[in-house]
């Protein structure tokens, strides 16, 4: 089952030429979930994967740089005659926010449901769940953990045959955890294999809840608005420095740390270098980069750089557009 | 006095990879006026000129694709500690719109004034004015004419001397239209020279008001959402086809026609070809292209193509951003 993260906007507060406002597209199999939707997100998606028929949008909090792209995207879905239902999730207050924007959103030809989530209230999806947890920001804000259950171990068919079990229904019984005669599942099934865990911090000061939620995660996407030299400003605004995020990643023993929400004042290189000093397996994606997250036994997550179209051309319909 | 138009967003309704949502930056000398402000406009400006300290924003109407970029831009100005005042103009209803978005915009450190305009109510600026006029769209919508007064003709100093006028205060009198002895201004002043006129149609079906307002304009920026084959749909939605815009430009005897608000369904080439058949001096800019509008006696407007940064690099801070 493929699992990937597309970093549609890696900046914070104010967009720069290189970094759009916060949005992360998580794809798992045919599912497409969007976490935050800053202004310009729909165009970022159009530029890369094309605007996908998202099933769900999760907002971390209601600062405008995290959701101002949502009304326009909802309208664009409508203009495309979408009819698949869409679910919006977020902290309490989401219903009020969408209500206030109702005059913009207007009538939609698809069913849009608003589900405010309490901390810990898992959204159970097909083969995984998304769990919100409270983080430490200036307003009520959530991080989200995307968690797969452990998978059963591998079935050793050769060993089962050696033990006298005939291929067929008895193999199935063993795989479902039932004994067959004297043969127990433990004799022929390997150890349970870990599911994957991807955690997104949203906007937050370094905090215990992220540390706990991210324990042993394959990927922690953490904000890194500031550098260490601005630690005081980070504390005032309840954001994190690159070093704080990296130290937290080390303590939580995550596999890969991904830093986003980079301030317009900082080139990603300084953020990355500061973080890698404390946690070497740190990535600072640029907009539209994709992180593939394989099952743990298949290898480490890898960042695939987005390739802009060749110089002289424009993305999409461009060659036809100019004289 | 330089006058230019930067086409920050040349699409309509839904952004594409190549075309952002409507926004046109008009610069005249030190003035920077923005006409419409679709989602993503602030980033388009950051990518090209940098976010300018606009003095005024003019909205043509309140369909969301024409203004959803405004709240975020107002907030970005605030985050940059702007203190220069800003004036928002638009049709009646503007105050209500900004009021509804007040919970997003929040407190601003600069003075923002809202001035709803009646049709024909000129905004008089230093050396030119901006005049709204009613167009024909599904909701009340304005176009805007940017108009410079005629300039006095050139003063012929040699001729004045020949007629016995001494250089000095008497030259000034003649230039201000006063006679000096027997010598009248008409003997030493050339013909009055036309000021420039740039007209923006906003969203509209082809209509008489645009035709009148654009009469003899140096530049008419007209919407061309559709092609001729979709004339029925254009009429239903109160938009224009490329051919309609071109025919109108020919009738209004404009200098240069610029087509924007191109539907995501059409490559600009088809729009351009259809229009040029009826009006050869048609341009279909791509996003971030700039049209320089010289005084009529200095030549025709010229479209300067935006050059994307070289392949392999990213716009701005990019080289530092990658590992």
Coordinates of C-alpha atoms in Angstrom, one line a residue:
Chain A
X1 CA 0.0 0.0 0.0
X2 CA 1.6 3.2 -1.2
X3 CA 1.9 6.0 1.3
X4 CA 3.3 9.4 0.4
X5 CA 3.3 13.0 1.5
X6 CA 3.3 15.9 -1.0
X7 CA 4.4 19.2 0.6
X8 CA 2.2 21.6 -1.3
X9 CA 3.2 24.6 0.8
X10 CA 6.2 24.6 3.1
X11 CA 6.2 28.3 4.2
X12 CA 4.4 30.0 7.0
X13 CA 2.5 33.2 7.6
X14 CA 3.5 34.9 4.3
X15 CA 4.2 33.2 1.0
X16 CA 7.5 33.6 -0.7
X17 CA 8.5 33.0 -4.3
X18 CA 9.7 29.5 -3.3
X19 CA 7.3 28.6 -0.5
X20 CA 3.5 28.6 -0.5
X21 CA 1.3 28.6 2.6
X22 CA 0.8 25.4 4.6
X23 CA -0.7 22.4 3.0
X24 CA 0.3 18.7 3.0
X25 CA -1.3 16.1 0.8
X26 CA -1.2 12.6 2.2
X27 CA -2.0 9.8 -0.2
X28 CA -2.5 6.2 0.9
X29 CA -3.7 3.9 -1.8
X30 CA -6.6 5.6 -3.4
X31 CA -7.2 7.9 -0.4
X32 CA -6.2 11.6 -0.6
X33 CA -6.3 13.6 2.6
X34 CA -5.2 17.2 2.8
X35 CA -3.8 18.7 6.0
X36 CA -4.3 22.4 6.2
X37 CA -5.1 24.5 3.1
X38 CA -3.3 27.9 3.0
X39 CA -4.1 30.4 0.3
X40 CA -3.0 29.1 -3.1
X41 CA -3.1 25.4 -2.2
X42 CA -5.5 24.5 -5.1
X43 CA -3.0 26.0 -7.6
X44 CA -0.1 24.2 -6.0
X45 CA -1.9 20.9 -6.4
X46 CA -2.9 21.8 -10.0
X47 CA 0.8 22.5 -10.7
X48 CA 1.9 19.1 -9.5
X49 CA -0.6 16.2 -9.2
X50 CA -3.6 18.0 -10.6
X51 CA -6.4 18.9 -8.1
X52 CA -7.2 15.5 -6.6
X53 CA -10.7 14.5 -5.5
X54 CA -9.8 14.7 -1.8
X55 CA -12.0 12.7 0.5
X56 CA -11.1 14.7 3.6
X57 CA -9.5 17.9 4.7
X58 CA -8.0 18.2 8.2
X59 CA -7.3 21.7 9.6
X60 CA -4.8 22.0 12.4
X61 CA -6.1 25.4 13.6
X62 CA -7.8 28.5 12.3
X63 CA -5.0 31.0 11.7
X64 CA -5.8 32.3 8.3
X65 CA -2.5 31.2 6.6
X66 CA -3.7 27.6 7.3
X67 CA -7.2 27.7 5.7
X68 CA -7.7 30.7 3.4
X69 CA -7.2 28.4 0.4
X70 CA -10.2 26.2 1.4
X71 CA -13.2 28.3 0.2
X72 CA -11.7 28.7 -3.3
X73 CA -10.9 25.0 -3.5
X74 CA -14.4 24.0 -2.4
X75 CA -15.7 26.3 -5.2
X76 CA -13.3 24.8 -7.7
X77 CA -14.5 21.3 -6.9
X78 CA -18.1 22.6 -7.5
X79 CA -17.1 24.1 -10.9
X80 CA -15.7 20.7 -11.8
X81 CA -19.1 19.1 -11.0
X82 CA -17.6 17.0 -8.2
X83 CA -20.2 14.8 -6.7
X84 CA -18.1 12.7 -4.3
X85 CA -18.7 13.7 -0.7
X86 CA -16.1 15.6 1.2
X87 CA -15.5 15.7 4.9
X88 CA -13.9 18.6 6.7
X89 CA -12.2 17.9 10.1
X90 CA -10.7 20.2 12.6
X91 CA -10.8 21.4 16.2
X92 CA -14.1 22.7 17.6
X93 CA -14.8 26.0 15.9
X94 CA -14.6 24.5 12.5
X95 CA -18.4 24.6 12.0
X96 CA -18.4 28.3 12.9
X97 CA -15.5 29.1 10.6
X98 CA -17.2 27.3 7.6
X99 CA -20.5 29.0 8.5
X100 CA -18.9 32.4 8.4
X101 CA -17.4 31.6 5.0
X102 CA -20.8 30.2 3.8
X103 CA -21.5 33.4 1.8
X104 CA -18.3 32.7 -0.2
X105 CA -18.6 29.0 -0.5
X106 CA -22.2 29.1 -1.6
X107 CA -24.2 26.1 -2.8
X108 CA -22.1 23.0 -3.5
X109 CA -23.2 20.2 -5.8
X110 CA -21.5 17.6 -3.5
X111 CA -22.2 16.7 0.1
X112 CA -19.8 18.5 2.4
X113 CA -19.8 17.3 6.0
X114 CA -18.1 19.1 8.9
X115 CA -16.8 16.9 11.7
X116 CA -15.3 18.7 14.7
X117 CA -12.9 16.4 16.5
X118 CA -12.1 16.2 20.2
X119 CA -8.6 15.4 21.1
X120 CA -7.9 11.7 20.7
X121 CA -11.1 11.1 18.7
X122 CA -9.8 8.9 15.9
X123 CA -11.1 9.2 12.4
X124 CA -11.2 5.5 11.4
X125 CA -10.5 4.9 7.7
X126 CA -9.9 1.8 5.7
X127 CA -6.8 0.2 7.2
X128 CA -5.6 3.2 9.2
X129 CA -6.7 6.0 11.4
X130 CA -6.1 9.7 11.8
X131 CA -5.9 10.8 15.5
X132 CA -5.9 14.5 16.5
X133 CA -3.9 15.6 19.6
X134 CA -3.5 19.0 21.2
X135 CA -0.4 21.0 20.6
X136 CA 0.9 24.2 22.2
X137 CA 0.1 27.2 20.0
X138 CA -1.4 30.6 20.6
X139 CA -4.8 29.3 19.8
X140 CA -6.3 25.8 20.2
X141 CA -4.4 23.8 17.7
X142 CA -4.1 20.1 16.8
X143 CA -1.4 17.9 15.4
X144 CA -2.5 14.7 13.7
X145 CA -1.1 11.1 13.8
X146 CA -1.7 8.9 10.9
X147 CA -1.5 5.4 12.2
X148 CA -1.7 1.9 10.6
X149 CA -2.2 -1.1 12.8
X150 CA 0.4 -3.7 13.0
X151 CA 0.2 -6.3 10.2
X152 CA 0.3 -10.1 10.8
X153 CA 3.7 -11.7 10.4
X154 CA 4.5 -13.7 7.2
X155 CA 3.1 -17.2 6.9
X156 CA 5.9 -19.8 6.4
X157 CA 4.2 -22.3 4.0
X158 CA 7.3 -24.6 3.8
X159 CA 7.4 -24.9 7.5
X160 CA 3.6 -25.6 7.6
X161 CA 4.0 -28.4 5.1
X162 CA 7.0 -29.9 7.1
X163 CA 4.7 -30.0 10.1
X164 CA 2.2 -32.0 8.1
X165 CA -0.4 -29.3 7.3
X166 CA -1.9 -29.6 3.8
X167 CA -2.2 -26.5 1.6
X168 CA -5.8 -25.3 1.4
X169 CA -8.3 -24.3 4.1
X170 CA -5.9 -25.3 6.9
X171 CA -3.3 -22.7 5.7
X172 CA -6.1 -20.1 6.0
X173 CA -6.9 -21.2 9.6
X174 CA -3.3 -20.9 10.7
X175 CA -3.1 -17.4 9.1
X176 CA -6.2 -16.3 10.9
X177 CA -4.7 -17.4 14.2
X178 CA -6.4 -20.8 14.7
X179 CA -4.5 -24.0 15.5
X180 CA -4.7 -27.0 13.1
X181 CA -4.3 -30.2 15.1
X182 CA -1.1 -29.9 17.0
X183 CA 0.2 -27.1 14.9
X184 CA -0.2 -23.6 16.4
X185 CA 0.0 -20.4 14.5
X186 CA 3.1 -19.4 16.4
X187 CA 5.0 -22.2 14.7
X188 CA 4.3 -21.0 11.2
X189 CA 3.7 -17.2 11.4
X190 CA 6.5 -14.7 11.6
X191 CA 6.5 -11.8 14.0
X192 CA 3.8 -9.1 13.6
X193 CA 5.1 -6.3 11.4
X194 CA 4.8 -2.7 12.4
X195 CA 2.3 -0.5 10.6
X196 CA 3.5 2.9 9.6
X197 CA 3.0 6.1 11.6
X198 CA 3.3 9.6 10.2
X199 CA 2.8 12.5 12.6
X200 CA 2.1 16.1 11.6
X201 CA 2.7 18.6 14.4
X202 CA 0.9 21.6 12.9
X203 CA 2.0 24.9 14.4
X204 CA 3.4 24.4 17.9
X205 CA 6.0 25.1 20.4
X206 CA 8.0 22.0 21.2
X207 CA 5.6 20.0 23.5
X208 CA 5.2 16.8 25.2
X209 CA 2.1 15.8 23.2
X210 CA 4.0 15.8 20.0
X211 CA 6.8 13.9 21.6
X212 CA 4.4 11.2 22.8
X213 CA 2.4 11.0 19.6
X214 CA 5.6 10.9 17.5
X215 CA 7.3 8.1 19.5
X216 CA 8.8 5.7 17.1
X217 CA 7.0 7.3 14.1
X218 CA 8.4 6.6 10.7
X219 CA 8.0 10.3 9.8
X220 CA 7.5 13.4 12.0
X221 CA 6.5 16.5 10.0
X222 CA 7.3 19.2 12.4
X223 CA 7.2 23.0 12.1
X224 CA 10.4 24.9 12.2
X225 CA 9.5 28.5 11.9
X226 CA 12.6 29.9 13.5
X227 CA 16.3 29.3 14.1
X228 CA 17.9 28.8 17.5
X229 CA 19.0 32.4 17.6
X230 CA 15.3 33.4 17.7
X231 CA 14.3 31.0 20.4
X232 CA 12.8 33.8 22.5
X233 CA 10.6 34.9 19.6
X234 CA 9.7 31.3 19.0
X235 CA 8.6 30.9 22.6
X236 CA 6.5 34.1 22.5
X237 CA 4.7 33.1 19.4
X238 CA 4.4 29.4 20.4
X239 CA 6.4 28.2 17.4
X240 CA 9.5 26.0 17.3
X241 CA 13.1 26.4 16.2
X242 CA 14.8 23.9 13.9
X243 CA 17.0 22.8 16.8
X244 CA 14.0 22.2 19.1
X245 CA 12.2 20.2 16.5
X246 CA 15.3 18.1 15.9
X247 CA 15.9 17.5 19.6
X248 CA 12.3 16.4 20.0
X249 CA 12.7 14.1 17.0
X250 CA 15.7 12.5 18.6
X251 CA 14.0 12.0 21.9
X252 CA 10.9 10.5 20.2
X253 CA 13.2 8.2 18.2
X254 CA 11.5 9.0 14.9
X255 CA 12.8 7.6 11.6
X256 CA 12.8 10.7 9.5
X257 CA 12.1 14.3 10.5
X258 CA 10.6 16.7 8.0
X259 CA 10.6 20.4 8.7
X260 CA 8.1 22.8 7.2
X261 CA 6.4 26.1 8.1
X262 CA 9.7 27.8 7.3
X263 CA 9.7 31.5 8.0
X264 CA 10.1 33.8 4.9
X265 CA 13.2 35.2 6.6
X266 CA 15.1 31.9 6.4
X267 CA 16.6 30.0 3.6
X268 CA 15.8 26.3 4.1
X269 CA 19.6 25.5 4.2
X270 CA 20.1 27.2 7.6
X271 CA 17.1 25.5 9.0
X272 CA 18.3 22.1 7.7
X273 CA 21.9 22.5 8.9
X274 CA 20.8 23.5 12.4
X275 CA 18.4 20.6 12.6
X276 CA 20.8 18.0 11.3
X277 CA 23.4 18.9 13.9
X278 CA 20.9 17.4 16.5
X279 CA 19.1 14.9 14.2
X280 CA 20.9 13.9 11.0
X281 CA 17.9 12.3 9.3
X282 CA 16.2 15.6 8.7
X283 CA 14.7 16.8 5.4
X284 CA 13.6 20.3 4.6
X285 CA 11.4 19.8 1.5
X286 CA 10.8 22.5 -1.0
X287 CA 7.3 23.0 -2.3
X288 CA 5.9 20.1 -4.3
X289 CA 8.6 17.6 -3.1
X290 CA 7.1 14.2 -2.3
X291 CA 8.1 11.9 0.5
X292 CA 7.4 8.2 -0.1
X293 CA 7.0 6.3 3.1
X294 CA 7.6 2.5 2.5
X295 CA 6.7 -0.2 5.1
X296 CA 9.6 -0.2 7.6
X297 CA 11.0 -3.5 6.4
X298 CA 11.2 -2.1 2.8
X299 CA 13.5 0.8 3.6
X300 CA 13.6 4.4 4.8
X301 CA 11.4 7.2 3.5
X302 CA 12.8 9.0 0.6
X303 CA 12.3 12.6 -0.6
X304 CA 11.7 13.0 -4.3
X305 CA 12.5 16.5 -5.5
X306 CA 9.9 18.2 -7.6
X307 CA 11.2 19.0 -11.0
X308 CA 10.0 22.2 -12.4
X309 CA 9.2 22.1 -16.1
X310 CA 12.2 22.8 -18.4
X311 CA 13.3 26.4 -18.8
X312 CA 11.5 28.3 -21.6
X313 CA 8.3 26.3 -21.2
X314 CA 5.5 26.9 -18.8
X315 CA 3.8 24.4 -16.7
X316 CA 0.8 22.8 -18.6
X317 CA -1.0 24.5 -21.5
X318 CA 1.8 27.0 -21.7
X319 CA 3.4 26.3 -25.2
X320 CA 0.0 27.0 -26.7
X321 CA -0.5 30.1 -24.7
X322 CA 2.1 32.4 -26.1
X323 CA 2.5 33.9 -29.5
Chain B
X1 CA 5.8 59.3 -16.6
X2 CA 6.0 55.5 -16.8
X3 CA 2.7 53.6 -17.0
X4 CA 2.6 49.8 -17.0
X5 CA 0.3 46.9 -16.4
X6 CA 1.5 43.7 -14.8
X7 CA -0.9 40.8 -15.4
X8 CA -0.6 39.0 -12.1
X9 CA -3.4 36.6 -12.9
X10 CA -4.8 36.0 -16.3
X11 CA -7.2 33.1 -15.6
X12 CA -10.7 33.0 -14.5
X13 CA -12.8 31.0 -12.0
X14 CA -10.3 28.2 -11.4
X15 CA -6.5 28.6 -11.4
X16 CA -4.4 26.5 -13.8
X17 CA -0.7 25.7 -13.7
X18 CA -0.1 28.6 -16.0
X19 CA -2.8 31.1 -15.1
X20 CA -3.6 32.5 -11.7
X21 CA -6.9 34.2 -10.7
X22 CA -7.6 37.7 -11.7
X23 CA -5.4 40.5 -10.7
X24 CA -3.8 43.4 -12.6
X25 CA -1.2 45.7 -11.1
X26 CA -1.2 49.2 -12.7
X27 CA 1.9 51.3 -12.0
X28 CA 2.1 54.9 -12.9
X29 CA 5.2 56.7 -11.6
X30 CA 5.3 55.8 -7.9
X31 CA 1.7 54.8 -7.8
X32 CA 0.7 51.2 -7.6
X33 CA -2.9 50.2 -8.0
X34 CA -4.3 46.7 -8.0
X35 CA -7.4 45.8 -9.9
X36 CA -9.0 42.7 -8.5
X37 CA -7.2 40.3 -6.2
X38 CA -7.9 36.7 -6.8
X39 CA -6.6 33.9 -4.5
X40 CA -2.8 33.7 -4.8
X41 CA -2.3 37.3 -6.0
X42 CA 0.1 38.2 -3.2
X43 CA 2.4 35.3 -4.1
X44 CA 2.2 36.2 -7.8
X45 CA 3.4 39.7 -6.9
X46 CA 6.1 38.3 -4.6
X47 CA 7.3 36.1 -7.5
X48 CA 7.7 39.1 -9.9
X49 CA 8.0 42.6 -8.6
X50 CA 8.0 41.8 -4.9
X51 CA 4.8 42.7 -2.9
X52 CA 4.5 46.4 -3.6
X53 CA 3.1 48.9 -1.1
X54 CA -0.1 49.3 -3.1
X55 CA -1.9 52.6 -2.4
X56 CA -5.2 51.4 -3.7
X57 CA -7.1 48.2 -4.6
X58 CA -10.1 48.4 -7.0
X59 CA -12.5 45.4 -7.1
X60 CA -14.6 45.0 -10.1
X61 CA -17.2 42.8 -8.4
X62 CA -17.6 40.3 -5.6
X63 CA -17.4 36.9 -7.2
X64 CA -14.9 35.0 -5.0
X65 CA -12.3 34.4 -7.7
X66 CA -11.8 38.2 -7.9
X67 CA -11.2 39.0 -4.2
X68 CA -10.3 35.9 -2.2
X69 CA -6.6 36.9 -2.3
X70 CA -7.3 40.2 -0.5
X71 CA -7.6 39.2 3.1
X72 CA -4.3 37.3 3.0
X73 CA -2.6 40.2 1.3
X74 CA -3.9 42.7 3.9
X75 CA -2.5 40.4 6.6
X76 CA 0.8 40.1 4.9
X77 CA 1.1 43.9 4.7
X78 CA 0.4 43.9 8.5
X79 CA 3.1 41.3 9.1
X80 CA 5.6 43.5 7.2
X81 CA 4.6 46.4 9.6
X82 CA 3.2 48.5 6.8
X83 CA 2.1 51.8 8.0
X84 CA 1.2 53.6 4.7
X85 CA -2.6 53.9 4.4
X86 CA -4.5 51.7 1.9
X87 CA -7.8 52.5 0.2
X88 CA -10.1 49.8 -1.1
X89 CA -12.5 50.8 -3.8
X90 CA -15.4 48.8 -5.4
X91 CA -19.1 48.8 -6.1
X92 CA -21.6 49.3 -3.2
X93 CA -21.4 46.1 -1.1
X94 CA -17.6 46.4 -0.6
X95 CA -18.0 47.6 3.0
X96 CA -20.3 44.6 3.8
X97 CA -17.8 42.2 2.1
X98 CA -14.8 43.5 4.1
X99 CA -17.0 43.6 7.2
X100 CA -17.8 39.9 6.8
X101 CA -14.1 39.1 6.4
X102 CA -13.2 41.3 9.4
X103 CA -12.7 38.2 11.6
X104 CA -10.0 37.0 9.2
X105 CA -8.4 40.4 8.5
X106 CA -8.2 41.3 12.2
X107 CA -6.4 44.4 13.4
X108 CA -4.2 46.2 10.9
X109 CA -1.3 48.4 11.9
X110 CA -2.1 50.7 8.9
X111 CA -5.1 52.7 8.1
X112 CA -7.4 50.9 5.7
X113 CA -10.3 53.0 4.2
X114 CA -13.2 51.6 2.2
X115 CA -14.6 53.8 -0.5
X116 CA -17.6 52.4 -2.3
X117 CA -18.0 54.1 -5.7
X118 CA -21.0 55.1 -7.7
X119 CA -20.8 54.6 -11.4
X120 CA -18.9 57.6 -12.9
X121 CA -17.6 58.7 -9.5
X122 CA -14.0 59.4 -10.4
X123 CA -11.1 58.7 -8.0
X124 CA -8.9 61.7 -8.7
X125 CA -5.2 60.9 -8.3
X126 CA -2.1 62.9 -9.0
X127 CA -2.2 63.6 -12.7
X128 CA -4.9 61.0 -13.7
X129 CA -8.1 59.6 -12.5
X130 CA -9.8 56.2 -12.3
X131 CA -13.5 56.1 -13.3
X132 CA -15.8 53.2 -12.6
X133 CA -18.5 52.3 -15.1
X134 CA -21.2 49.6 -15.0
X135 CA -20.7 46.5 -17.1
X136 CA -23.0 43.6 -17.9
X137 CA -22.4 40.6 -15.6
X138 CA -24.5 38.3 -13.5
X139 CA -24.0 40.6 -10.5
X140 CA -23.4 44.3 -10.3
X141 CA -19.9 44.7 -11.7
X142 CA -17.7 47.6 -12.7
X143 CA -15.1 48.2 -15.3
X144 CA -12.5 51.0 -14.7
X145 CA -11.1 53.6 -17.0
X146 CA -7.7 55.0 -16.1
X147 CA -7.6 58.4 -17.7
X148 CA -4.9 61.1 -18.0
X149 CA -5.9 64.6 -19.1
X150 CA -4.5 66.0 -22.3
X151 CA -1.1 67.6 -21.9
X152 CA -0.3 71.0 -23.2
X153 CA 1.4 71.1 -26.6
X154 CA 5.2 71.6 -26.8
X155 CA 6.5 75.2 -26.4
X156 CA 8.5 76.4 -29.4
X157 CA 11.2 78.5 -27.7
X158 CA 12.9 79.4 -31.0
X159 CA 9.7 80.6 -32.5
X160 CA 9.0 82.7 -29.3
X161 CA 12.4 84.3 -29.6
X162 CA 11.9 85.1 -33.3
X163 CA 8.6 86.8 -32.3
X164 CA 10.6 88.9 -29.9
X165 CA 9.8 87.3 -26.5
X166 CA 12.7 87.2 -24.1
X167 CA 13.4 83.9 -22.3
X168 CA 12.4 84.0 -18.7
X169 CA 9.0 84.8 -17.0
X170 CA 7.4 85.6 -20.4
X171 CA 8.1 82.1 -21.6
X172 CA 6.2 80.8 -18.6
X173 CA 3.3 83.1 -19.3
X174 CA 2.9 81.8 -22.8
X175 CA 3.2 78.2 -21.6
X176 CA 0.4 78.9 -19.1
X177 CA -1.8 80.2 -21.9
X178 CA -1.4 84.0 -21.3
X179 CA -0.5 86.4 -24.2
X180 CA 2.7 88.4 -24.0
X181 CA 2.2 91.7 -25.9
X182 CA 1.0 90.7 -29.4
X183 CA 2.3 87.2 -29.1
X184 CA -0.5 84.6 -28.3
X185 CA 0.1 81.1 -26.9
X186 CA -1.3 79.7 -30.1
X187 CA 1.7 81.0 -32.0
X188 CA 4.3 79.3 -29.9
X189 CA 2.5 76.2 -28.4
X190 CA 2.0 73.0 -30.4
X191 CA -1.2 71.1 -30.3
X192 CA -2.4 69.6 -27.1
X193 CA -1.1 66.1 -26.7
X194 CA -3.5 63.3 -25.8
X195 CA -3.2 61.8 -22.3
X196 CA -3.3 58.0 -22.1
X197 CA -6.4 56.0 -21.4
X198 CA -6.3 52.4 -20.2
X199 CA -9.6 50.6 -19.7
X200 CA -10.3 47.4 -17.8
X201 CA -13.6 45.7 -18.5
X202 CA -13.7 43.3 -15.6
X203 CA -16.1 40.4 -16.1
X204 CA -18.7 41.3 -18.6
X205 CA -20.7 40.4 -21.7
X206 CA -19.9 42.6 -24.6
X207 CA -21.7 45.9 -23.7
X208 CA -22.2 49.4 -24.8
X209 CA -20.7 50.9 -21.7
X210 CA -17.3 49.3 -22.3
X211 CA -17.5 50.4 -25.9
X212 CA -18.1 54.0 -24.9
X213 CA -15.5 54.0 -22.1
X214 CA -12.9 52.4 -24.3
X215 CA -13.4 54.7 -27.2
X216 CA -10.0 55.7 -28.5
X217 CA -8.3 54.1 -25.5
X218 CA -4.6 53.2 -25.8
X219 CA -5.2 49.9 -24.1
X220 CA -8.4 47.9 -23.5
X221 CA -8.0 45.0 -21.2
X222 CA -11.1 42.9 -21.9
X223 CA -12.2 39.6 -20.6
X224 CA -12.3 36.7 -23.0
X225 CA -13.6 33.7 -21.1
X226 CA -14.9 31.8 -24.1
X227 CA -14.3 31.1 -27.7
X228 CA -16.9 31.9 -30.4
X229 CA -18.2 28.3 -30.4
X230 CA -19.3 28.8 -26.8
X231 CA -21.2 32.1 -27.5
X232 CA -24.4 30.7 -26.0
X233 CA -22.6 29.8 -22.8
X234 CA -20.9 33.2 -22.7
X235 CA -24.3 34.9 -23.1
X236 CA -25.8 32.8 -20.3
X237 CA -23.0 33.5 -17.9
X238 CA -22.6 37.2 -19.0
X239 CA -19.0 36.7 -20.2
X240 CA -17.5 37.4 -23.5
X241 CA -15.9 35.4 -26.3
X242 CA -12.6 36.4 -27.8
X243 CA -14.3 37.4 -31.0
X244 CA -16.8 39.6 -29.2
X245 CA -14.0 41.4 -27.4
X246 CA -12.1 41.9 -30.6
X247 CA -15.1 43.3 -32.5
X248 CA -15.8 45.6 -29.6
X249 CA -12.1 46.8 -29.7
X250 CA -12.4 47.5 -33.4
X251 CA -15.6 49.5 -33.0
X252 CA -14.1 51.4 -30.1
X253 CA -10.9 52.1 -32.1
X254 CA -8.6 51.1 -29.3
X255 CA -4.9 51.0 -29.8
X256 CA -4.2 47.6 -28.2
X257 CA -6.5 44.9 -27.0
X258 CA -5.4 42.7 -24.1
X259 CA -7.4 39.6 -23.3
X260 CA -7.5 38.1 -19.9
X261 CA -9.8 35.9 -17.7
X262 CA -9.1 33.0 -20.0
X263 CA -11.1 29.9 -19.2
X264 CA -9.1 26.9 -17.9
X265 CA -10.5 25.0 -20.9
X266 CA -8.7 27.2 -23.5
X267 CA -5.0 27.5 -24.4
X268 CA -4.3 31.2 -24.9
X269 CA -3.3 30.5 -28.5
X270 CA -6.9 29.7 -29.6
X271 CA -8.2 32.8 -27.8
X272 CA -5.5 35.0 -29.5
X273 CA -6.1 33.6 -33.0
X274 CA -9.8 34.1 -32.8
X275 CA -9.4 37.7 -31.6
X276 CA -6.7 38.6 -34.1
X277 CA -8.9 37.7 -37.0
X278 CA -11.2 40.6 -36.0
X279 CA -8.6 42.8 -34.3
X280 CA -5.0 42.2 -35.2
X281 CA -3.4 44.3 -32.4
X282 CA -4.5 41.8 -29.7
X283 CA -2.3 40.4 -27.0
X284 CA -3.0 37.5 -24.7
X285 CA -0.5 37.9 -21.9
X286 CA 0.7 35.0 -19.7
X287 CA 0.9 35.5 -16.0
X288 CA 3.4 38.1 -14.9
X289 CA 3.9 39.6 -18.4
X290 CA 4.1 43.4 -18.3
X291 CA 2.6 45.8 -20.8
X292 CA 4.4 49.2 -21.0
X293 CA 2.1 52.0 -22.2
X294 CA 4.1 54.9 -23.5
X295 CA 2.7 58.3 -24.4
X296 CA 1.0 57.9 -27.8
X297 CA 3.6 60.0 -29.6
X298 CA 6.4 57.7 -28.3
X299 CA 5.0 54.5 -29.8
X300 CA 2.7 51.6 -29.2
X301 CA 2.3 49.6 -26.0
X302 CA 4.6 46.6 -25.9
X303 CA 4.2 43.4 -24.0
X304 CA 7.3 42.2 -22.1
X305 CA 7.3 38.5 -21.5
X306 CA 8.0 37.4 -18.0
X307 CA 11.1 35.2 -17.8
X308 CA 10.9 32.3 -15.4
X309 CA 14.1 31.7 -13.5
X310 CA 16.5 29.3 -15.2
X311 CA 15.7 25.6 -15.1
X312 CA 17.2 23.8 -12.0
X313 CA 16.9 26.9 -9.8
X314 CA 13.9 28.0 -8.0
X315 CA 12.5 31.5 -7.8
X316 CA 14.2 33.6 -5.1
X317 CA 15.8 32.1 -2.0
X318 CA 15.8 28.7 -3.8
X319 CA 19.5 27.8 -4.2
X320 CA 20.0 28.1 -0.4
X321 CA 16.8 26.0 0.2
X322 CA 17.9 22.7 -1.1
X323 CA 20.4 20.2 0.2

